[in-house]
PDB file of C-alpha atoms in Angstrom:
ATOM      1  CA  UNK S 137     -11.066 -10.792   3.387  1.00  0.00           C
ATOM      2  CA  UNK S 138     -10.459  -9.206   6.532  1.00  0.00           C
ATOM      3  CA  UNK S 139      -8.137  -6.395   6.668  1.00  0.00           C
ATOM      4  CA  UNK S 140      -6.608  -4.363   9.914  1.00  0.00           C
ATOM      5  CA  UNK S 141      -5.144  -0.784   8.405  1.00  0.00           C
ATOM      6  CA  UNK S 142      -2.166  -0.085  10.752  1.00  0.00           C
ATOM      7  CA  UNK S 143      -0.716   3.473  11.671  1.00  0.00           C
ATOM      8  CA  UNK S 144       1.733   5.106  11.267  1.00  0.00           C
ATOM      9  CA  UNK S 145       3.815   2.611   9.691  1.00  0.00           C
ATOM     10  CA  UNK S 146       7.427   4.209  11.408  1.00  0.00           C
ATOM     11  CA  UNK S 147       7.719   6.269  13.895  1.00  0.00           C
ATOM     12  CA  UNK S 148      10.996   8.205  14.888  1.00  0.00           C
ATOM     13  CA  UNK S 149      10.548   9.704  18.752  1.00  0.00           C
ATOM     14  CA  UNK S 150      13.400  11.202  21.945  1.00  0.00           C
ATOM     15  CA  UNK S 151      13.658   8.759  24.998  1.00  0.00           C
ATOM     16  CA  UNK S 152      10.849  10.326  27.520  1.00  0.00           C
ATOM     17  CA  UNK S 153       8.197  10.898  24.655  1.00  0.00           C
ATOM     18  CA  UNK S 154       4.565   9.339  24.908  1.00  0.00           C
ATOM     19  CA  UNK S 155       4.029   7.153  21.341  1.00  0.00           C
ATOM     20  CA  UNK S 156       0.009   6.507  20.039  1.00  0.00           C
ATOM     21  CA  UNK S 157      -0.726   3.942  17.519  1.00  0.00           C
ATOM     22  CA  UNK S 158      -3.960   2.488  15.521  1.00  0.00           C
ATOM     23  CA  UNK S 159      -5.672  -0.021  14.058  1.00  0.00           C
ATOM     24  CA  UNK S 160      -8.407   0.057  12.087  1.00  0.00           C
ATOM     25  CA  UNK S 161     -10.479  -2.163  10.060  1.00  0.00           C
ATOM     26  CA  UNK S 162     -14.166  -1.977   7.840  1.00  0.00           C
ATOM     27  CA  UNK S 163     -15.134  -5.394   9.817  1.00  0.00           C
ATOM     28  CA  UNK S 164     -15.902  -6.037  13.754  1.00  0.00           C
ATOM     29  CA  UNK S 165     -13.625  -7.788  15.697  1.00  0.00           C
ATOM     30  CA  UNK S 166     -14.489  -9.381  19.076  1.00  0.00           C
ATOM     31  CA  UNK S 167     -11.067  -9.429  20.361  1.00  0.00           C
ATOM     32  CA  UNK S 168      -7.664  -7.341  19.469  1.00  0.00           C
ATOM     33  CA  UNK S 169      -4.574  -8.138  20.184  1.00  0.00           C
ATOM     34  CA  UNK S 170      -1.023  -6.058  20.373  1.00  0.00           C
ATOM     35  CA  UNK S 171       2.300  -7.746  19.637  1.00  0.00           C
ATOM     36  CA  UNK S 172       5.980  -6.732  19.898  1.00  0.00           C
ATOM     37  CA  UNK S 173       8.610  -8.164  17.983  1.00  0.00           C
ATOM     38  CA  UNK S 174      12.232  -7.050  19.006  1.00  0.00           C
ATOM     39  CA  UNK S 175      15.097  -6.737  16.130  1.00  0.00           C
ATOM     40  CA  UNK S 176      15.647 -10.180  15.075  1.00  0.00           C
ATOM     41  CA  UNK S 177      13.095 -12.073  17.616  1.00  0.00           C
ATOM     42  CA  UNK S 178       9.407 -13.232  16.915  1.00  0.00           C
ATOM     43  CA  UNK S 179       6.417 -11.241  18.560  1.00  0.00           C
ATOM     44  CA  UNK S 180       5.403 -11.109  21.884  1.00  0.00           C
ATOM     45  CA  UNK S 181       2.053 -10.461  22.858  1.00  0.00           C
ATOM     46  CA  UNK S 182       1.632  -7.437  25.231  1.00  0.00           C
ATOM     47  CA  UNK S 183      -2.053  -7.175  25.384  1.00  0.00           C
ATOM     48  CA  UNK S 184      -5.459  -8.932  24.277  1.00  0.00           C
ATOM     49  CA  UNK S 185      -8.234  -6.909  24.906  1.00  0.00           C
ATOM     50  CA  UNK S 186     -11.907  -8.767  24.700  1.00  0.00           C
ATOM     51  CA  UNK S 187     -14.826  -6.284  24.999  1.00  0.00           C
ATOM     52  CA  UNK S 188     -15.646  -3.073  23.078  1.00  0.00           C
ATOM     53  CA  UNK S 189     -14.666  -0.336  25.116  1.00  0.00           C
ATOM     54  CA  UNK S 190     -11.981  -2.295  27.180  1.00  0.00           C
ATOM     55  CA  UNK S 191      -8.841  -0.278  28.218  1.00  0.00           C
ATOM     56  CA  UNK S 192      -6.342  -2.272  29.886  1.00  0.00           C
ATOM     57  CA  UNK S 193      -2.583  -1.555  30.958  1.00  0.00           C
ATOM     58  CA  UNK S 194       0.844  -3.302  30.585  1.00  0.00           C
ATOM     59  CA  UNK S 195       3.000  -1.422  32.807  1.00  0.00           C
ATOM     60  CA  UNK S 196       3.788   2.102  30.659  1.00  0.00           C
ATOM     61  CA  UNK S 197       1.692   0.747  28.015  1.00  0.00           C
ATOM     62  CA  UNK S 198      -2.472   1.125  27.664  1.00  0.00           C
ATOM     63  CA  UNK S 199      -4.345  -0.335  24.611  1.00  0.00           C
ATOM     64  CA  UNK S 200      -8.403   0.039  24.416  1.00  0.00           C
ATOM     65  CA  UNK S 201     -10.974  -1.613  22.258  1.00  0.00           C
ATOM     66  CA  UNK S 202     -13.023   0.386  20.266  1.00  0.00           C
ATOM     67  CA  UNK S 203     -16.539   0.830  20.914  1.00  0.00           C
ATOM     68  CA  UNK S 204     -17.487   0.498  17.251  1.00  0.00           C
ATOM     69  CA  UNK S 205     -14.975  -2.693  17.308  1.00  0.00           C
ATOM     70  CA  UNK S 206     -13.249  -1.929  14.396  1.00  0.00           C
ATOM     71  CA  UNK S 207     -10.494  -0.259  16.002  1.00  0.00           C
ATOM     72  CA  UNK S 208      -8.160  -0.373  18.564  1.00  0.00           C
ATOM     73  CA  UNK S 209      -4.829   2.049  20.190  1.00  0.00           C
ATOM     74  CA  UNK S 210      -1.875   1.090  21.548  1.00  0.00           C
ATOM     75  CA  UNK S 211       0.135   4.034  24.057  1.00  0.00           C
ATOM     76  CA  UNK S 212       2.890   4.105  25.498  1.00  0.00           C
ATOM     77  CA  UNK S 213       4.108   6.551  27.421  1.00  0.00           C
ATOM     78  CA  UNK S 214       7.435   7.818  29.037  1.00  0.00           C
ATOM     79  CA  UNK S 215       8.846   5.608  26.180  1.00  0.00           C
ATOM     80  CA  UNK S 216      12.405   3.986  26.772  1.00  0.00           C
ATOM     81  CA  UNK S 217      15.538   2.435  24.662  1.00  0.00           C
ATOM     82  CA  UNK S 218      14.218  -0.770  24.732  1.00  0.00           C
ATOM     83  CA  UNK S 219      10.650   0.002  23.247  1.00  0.00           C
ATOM     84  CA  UNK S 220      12.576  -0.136  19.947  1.00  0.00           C
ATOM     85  CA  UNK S 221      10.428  -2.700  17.829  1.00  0.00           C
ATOM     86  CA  UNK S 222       7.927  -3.528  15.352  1.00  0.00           C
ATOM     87  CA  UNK S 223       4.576  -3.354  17.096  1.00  0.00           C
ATOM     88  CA  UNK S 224       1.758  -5.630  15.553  1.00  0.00           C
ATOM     89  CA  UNK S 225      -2.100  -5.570  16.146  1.00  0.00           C
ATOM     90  CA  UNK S 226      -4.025  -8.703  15.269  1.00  0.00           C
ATOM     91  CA  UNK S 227      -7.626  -9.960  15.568  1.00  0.00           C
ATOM     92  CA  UNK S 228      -9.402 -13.660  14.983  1.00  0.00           C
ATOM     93  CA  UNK S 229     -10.398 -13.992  11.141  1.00  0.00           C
ATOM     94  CA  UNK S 230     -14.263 -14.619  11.587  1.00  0.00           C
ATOM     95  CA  UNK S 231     -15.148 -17.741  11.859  1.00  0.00           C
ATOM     96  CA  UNK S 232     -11.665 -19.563  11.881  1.00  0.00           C
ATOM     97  CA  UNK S 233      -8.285 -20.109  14.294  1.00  0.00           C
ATOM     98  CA  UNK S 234      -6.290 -17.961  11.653  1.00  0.00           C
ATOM     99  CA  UNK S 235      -5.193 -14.010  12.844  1.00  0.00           C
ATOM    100  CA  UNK S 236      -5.224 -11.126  10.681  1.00  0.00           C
ATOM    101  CA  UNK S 237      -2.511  -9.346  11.130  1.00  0.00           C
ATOM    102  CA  UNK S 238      -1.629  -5.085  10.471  1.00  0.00           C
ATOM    103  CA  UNK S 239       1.752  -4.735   8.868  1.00  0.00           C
ATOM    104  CA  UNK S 240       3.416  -3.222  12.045  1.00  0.00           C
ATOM    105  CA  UNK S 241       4.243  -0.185  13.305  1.00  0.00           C
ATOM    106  CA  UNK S 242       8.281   0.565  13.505  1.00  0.00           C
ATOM    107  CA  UNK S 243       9.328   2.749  16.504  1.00  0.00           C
ATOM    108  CA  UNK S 244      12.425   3.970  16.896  1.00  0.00           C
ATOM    109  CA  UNK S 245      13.462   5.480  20.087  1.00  0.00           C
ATOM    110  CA  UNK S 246      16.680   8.223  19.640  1.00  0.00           C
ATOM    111  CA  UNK S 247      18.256   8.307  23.431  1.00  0.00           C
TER     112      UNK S 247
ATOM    113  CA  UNK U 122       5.902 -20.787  30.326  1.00  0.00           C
ATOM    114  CA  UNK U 123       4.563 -20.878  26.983  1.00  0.00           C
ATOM    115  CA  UNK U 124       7.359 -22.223  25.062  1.00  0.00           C
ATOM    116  CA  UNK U 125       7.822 -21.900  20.690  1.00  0.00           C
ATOM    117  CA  UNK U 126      11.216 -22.839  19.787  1.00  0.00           C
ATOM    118  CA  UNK U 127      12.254 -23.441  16.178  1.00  0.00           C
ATOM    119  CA  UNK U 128      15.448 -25.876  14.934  1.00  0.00           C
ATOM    120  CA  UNK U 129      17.907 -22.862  13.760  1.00  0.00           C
ATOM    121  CA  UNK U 130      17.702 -18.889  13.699  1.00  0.00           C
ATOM    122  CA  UNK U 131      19.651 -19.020  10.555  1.00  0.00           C
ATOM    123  CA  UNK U 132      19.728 -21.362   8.042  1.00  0.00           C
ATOM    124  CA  UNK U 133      21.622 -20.533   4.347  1.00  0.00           C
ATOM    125  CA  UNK U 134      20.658 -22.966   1.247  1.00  0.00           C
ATOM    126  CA  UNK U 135      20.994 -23.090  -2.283  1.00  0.00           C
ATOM    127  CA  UNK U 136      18.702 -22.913  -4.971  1.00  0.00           C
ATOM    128  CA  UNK U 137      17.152 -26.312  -5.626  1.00  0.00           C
ATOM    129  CA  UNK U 138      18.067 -28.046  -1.831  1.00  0.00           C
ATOM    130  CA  UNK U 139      14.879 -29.200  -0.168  1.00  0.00           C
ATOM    131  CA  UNK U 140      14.731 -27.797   3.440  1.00  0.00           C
ATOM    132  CA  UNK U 141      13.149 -27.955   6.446  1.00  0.00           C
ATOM    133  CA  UNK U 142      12.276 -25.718   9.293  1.00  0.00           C
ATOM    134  CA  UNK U 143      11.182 -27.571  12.616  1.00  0.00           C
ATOM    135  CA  UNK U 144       8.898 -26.118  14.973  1.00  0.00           C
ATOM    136  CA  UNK U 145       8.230 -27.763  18.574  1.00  0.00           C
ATOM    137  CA  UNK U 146       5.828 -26.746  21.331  1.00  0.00           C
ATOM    138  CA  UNK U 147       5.435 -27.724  24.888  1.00  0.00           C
ATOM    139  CA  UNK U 148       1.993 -26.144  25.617  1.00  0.00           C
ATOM    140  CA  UNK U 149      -0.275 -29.016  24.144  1.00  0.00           C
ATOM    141  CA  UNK U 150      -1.675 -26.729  21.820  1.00  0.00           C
ATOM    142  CA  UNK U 151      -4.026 -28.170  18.956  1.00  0.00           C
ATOM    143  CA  UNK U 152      -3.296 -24.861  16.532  1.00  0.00           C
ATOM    144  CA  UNK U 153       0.139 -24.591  14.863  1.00  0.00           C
ATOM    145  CA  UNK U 154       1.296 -21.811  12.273  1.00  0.00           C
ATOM    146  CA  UNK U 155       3.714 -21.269   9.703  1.00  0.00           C
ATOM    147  CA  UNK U 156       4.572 -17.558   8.706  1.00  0.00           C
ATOM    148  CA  UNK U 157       6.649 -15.795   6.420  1.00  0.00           C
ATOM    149  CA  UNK U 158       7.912 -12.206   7.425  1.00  0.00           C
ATOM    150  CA  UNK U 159       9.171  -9.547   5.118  1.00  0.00           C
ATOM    151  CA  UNK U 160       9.947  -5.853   5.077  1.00  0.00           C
ATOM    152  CA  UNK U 161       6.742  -3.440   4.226  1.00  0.00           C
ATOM    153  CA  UNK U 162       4.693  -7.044   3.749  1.00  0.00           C
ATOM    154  CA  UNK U 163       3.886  -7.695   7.305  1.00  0.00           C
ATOM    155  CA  UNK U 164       3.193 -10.909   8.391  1.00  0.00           C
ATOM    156  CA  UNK U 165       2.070 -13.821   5.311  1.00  0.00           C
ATOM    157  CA  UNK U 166       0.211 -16.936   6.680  1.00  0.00           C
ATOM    158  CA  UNK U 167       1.665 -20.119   4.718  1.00  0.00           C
ATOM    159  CA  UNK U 168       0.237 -22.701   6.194  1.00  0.00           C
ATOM    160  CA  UNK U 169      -1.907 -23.893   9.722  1.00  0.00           C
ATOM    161  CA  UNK U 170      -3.052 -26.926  10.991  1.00  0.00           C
ATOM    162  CA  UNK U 171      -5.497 -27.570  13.719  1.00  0.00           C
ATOM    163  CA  UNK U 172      -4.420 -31.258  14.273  1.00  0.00           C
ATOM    164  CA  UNK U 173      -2.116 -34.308  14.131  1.00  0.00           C
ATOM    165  CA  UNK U 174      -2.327 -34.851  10.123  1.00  0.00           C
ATOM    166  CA  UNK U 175      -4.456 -32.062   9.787  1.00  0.00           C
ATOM    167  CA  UNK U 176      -3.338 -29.245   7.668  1.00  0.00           C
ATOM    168  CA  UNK U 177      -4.809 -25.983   6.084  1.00  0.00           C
ATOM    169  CA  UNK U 178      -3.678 -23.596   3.131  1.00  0.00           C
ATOM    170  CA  UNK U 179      -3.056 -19.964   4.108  1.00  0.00           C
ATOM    171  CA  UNK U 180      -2.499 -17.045   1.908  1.00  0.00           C
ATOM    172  CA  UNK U 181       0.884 -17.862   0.256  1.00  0.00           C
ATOM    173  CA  UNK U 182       1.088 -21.998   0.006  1.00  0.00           C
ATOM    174  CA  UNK U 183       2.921 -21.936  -3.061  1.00  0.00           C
ATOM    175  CA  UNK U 184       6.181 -23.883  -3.207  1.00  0.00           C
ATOM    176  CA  UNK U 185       5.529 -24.490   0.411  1.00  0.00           C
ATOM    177  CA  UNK U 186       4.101 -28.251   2.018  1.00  0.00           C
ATOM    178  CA  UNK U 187       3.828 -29.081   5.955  1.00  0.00           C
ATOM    179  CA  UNK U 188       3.755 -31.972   8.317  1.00  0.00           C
ATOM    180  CA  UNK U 189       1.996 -32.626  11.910  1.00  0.00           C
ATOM    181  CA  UNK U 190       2.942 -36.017  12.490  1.00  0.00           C
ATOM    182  CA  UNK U 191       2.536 -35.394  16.598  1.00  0.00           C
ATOM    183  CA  UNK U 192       0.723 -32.644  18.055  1.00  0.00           C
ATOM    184  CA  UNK U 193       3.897 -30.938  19.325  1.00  0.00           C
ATOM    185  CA  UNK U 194       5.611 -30.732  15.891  1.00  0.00           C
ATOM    186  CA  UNK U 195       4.789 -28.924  13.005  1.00  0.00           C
ATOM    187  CA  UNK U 196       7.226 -28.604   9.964  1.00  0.00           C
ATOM    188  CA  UNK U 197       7.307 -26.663   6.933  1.00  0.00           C
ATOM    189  CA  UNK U 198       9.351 -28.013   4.017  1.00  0.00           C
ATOM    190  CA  UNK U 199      10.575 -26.058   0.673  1.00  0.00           C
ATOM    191  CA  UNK U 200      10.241 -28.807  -1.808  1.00  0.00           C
ATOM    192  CA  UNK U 201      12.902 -26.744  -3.773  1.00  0.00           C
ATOM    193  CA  UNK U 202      14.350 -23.574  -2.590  1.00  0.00           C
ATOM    194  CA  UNK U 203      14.405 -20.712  -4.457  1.00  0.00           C
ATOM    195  CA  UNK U 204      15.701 -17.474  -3.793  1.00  0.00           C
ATOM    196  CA  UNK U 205      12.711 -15.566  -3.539  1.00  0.00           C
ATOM    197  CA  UNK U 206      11.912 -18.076  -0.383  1.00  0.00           C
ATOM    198  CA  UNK U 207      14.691 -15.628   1.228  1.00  0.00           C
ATOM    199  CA  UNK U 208      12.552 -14.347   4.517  1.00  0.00           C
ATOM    200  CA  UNK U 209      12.280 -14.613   7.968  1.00  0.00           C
ATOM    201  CA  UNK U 210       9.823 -17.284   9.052  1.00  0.00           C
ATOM    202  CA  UNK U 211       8.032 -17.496  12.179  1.00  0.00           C
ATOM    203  CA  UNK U 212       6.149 -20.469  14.124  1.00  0.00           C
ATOM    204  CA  UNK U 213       2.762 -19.979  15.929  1.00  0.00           C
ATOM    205  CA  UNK U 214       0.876 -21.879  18.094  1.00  0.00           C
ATOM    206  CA  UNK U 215      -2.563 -21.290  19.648  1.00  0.00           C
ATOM    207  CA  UNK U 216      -5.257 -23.391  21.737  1.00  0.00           C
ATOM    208  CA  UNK U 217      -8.479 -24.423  20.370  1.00  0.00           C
ATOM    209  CA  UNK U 218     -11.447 -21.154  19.845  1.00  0.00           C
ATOM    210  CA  UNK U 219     -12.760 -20.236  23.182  1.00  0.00           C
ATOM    211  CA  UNK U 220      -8.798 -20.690  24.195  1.00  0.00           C
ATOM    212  CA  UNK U 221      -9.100 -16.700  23.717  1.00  0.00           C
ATOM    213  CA  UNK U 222      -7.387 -17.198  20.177  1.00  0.00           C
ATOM    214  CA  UNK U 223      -3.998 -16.021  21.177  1.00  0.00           C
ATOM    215  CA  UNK U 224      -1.205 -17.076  19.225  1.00  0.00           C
ATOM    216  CA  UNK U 225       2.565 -17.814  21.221  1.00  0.00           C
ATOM    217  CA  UNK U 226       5.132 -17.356  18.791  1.00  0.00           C
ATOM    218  CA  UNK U 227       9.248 -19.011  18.281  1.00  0.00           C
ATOM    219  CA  UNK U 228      12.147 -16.958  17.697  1.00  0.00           C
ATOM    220  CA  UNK U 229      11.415 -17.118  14.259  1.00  0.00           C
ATOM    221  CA  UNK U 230      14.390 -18.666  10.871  1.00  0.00           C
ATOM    222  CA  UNK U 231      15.986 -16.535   9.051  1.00  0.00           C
ATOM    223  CA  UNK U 232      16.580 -18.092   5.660  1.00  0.00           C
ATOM    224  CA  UNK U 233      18.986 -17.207   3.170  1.00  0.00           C
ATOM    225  CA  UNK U 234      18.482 -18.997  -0.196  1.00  0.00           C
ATOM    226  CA  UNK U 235      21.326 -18.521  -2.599  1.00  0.00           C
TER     227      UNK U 235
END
């Protein structure tokens, strides 16, 4: 099936750094998503991108859509306490309602 | 406000009890999910369903059964818990394709089976 390759799978980074994370897959996707799940909480979406080659912005973070489709990045920059989280891409299984999911990126950010 | 919530956000059993984990939402959504969440694993569909009384296997059904009786509630039941059903598990729910296939997620259970 339908995998999404996630990395890196922890990162350790000062308060003030910029943070870049991937996705990748071997299949297209037509949309990608970007979660958040804070310690203990379920995950949030922060942005859904829908066209190859979309870049879109949430505040201090920018994802884009690949143009090949099968990958996506996730920035942040300026990063903060409070970006502390697991950090989740995700993209429509072909064909069905289900989500395939990467296994997360951990950030931790050191004050 | 999109709106997940799930009956507890921590729930200890024995081995053996039969338990259930109750997940309501309030945006009239036909797609409901059932996840199971552990470290280095990422994120393990158990079960979906894409309508009242309609349910689907995911990747990790085993030892696991649900029930949409209305289209707000969807609830996943351990026939008999065992202690490798230790995990945190989250509830999803999503509108029908071309409803941009975004899935809303609850606070999530953490289950302790001992």
């Amino acid at each position: 099936g339908q995998q999404l390759n996630q990395s890196p799978q922890s990162m350790f980074i000062q308060e003030g750094e910029d943070v870049s994370m991937n996705c990748t897959s071997s299949s297209i996707f037509n949309t990608w998503l970007w979660y958040k799940q804070d310690p203990g909480e379920g995950p949030v979406l922060l942005i859904a991108l829908y066209k190859a080659g979309e870049l879109t912005s949430n505040g201090r973070l920018t994802a884009q859509f690949g143009i090949t489709r099968k990958d996506s990045f996730l920035n942040i920059s300026a990063s903060i306490p409070s970006d502390v989280g697991i950090y989740f891409c995700a993209g429509p299984q072909g064909g069905s309602e289900k989500l395939v999911f990467g296994k997360g990126t951990k950030l931790t950010v050191n004050p | 406000d999109v709106k997940v919530t799930q009956s507890s956000r921590y729930l200890v059993k024995r081995t053996g009890e039969k338990v259930f984990l109750e997940c309501v939402q309030d945006m009239d959504h036909e797609n409901m999910f059932w996840y199971r969440q552990d470290p280095g694993l990422g994120l393990r569909l158990i079960y979906f369903s894409y309508d009242v009384k309609m349910k689907e296997k995911g990747d990790i059904p085993e030892g696991y059964s649900v029930s949409r009786e209305k289209k707000e509630r969807f609830s996943l039941i351990l026939e008999s818990a065992s202690t490798n059903q230790t995990s945190m598990y989250l509830c999803a729910s999503s509108p029908p394709r071309g409803g941009l296939e975004t899935q809303y997620f609850g606070p999530g259970t953490r289950l302790l089976v001992l």
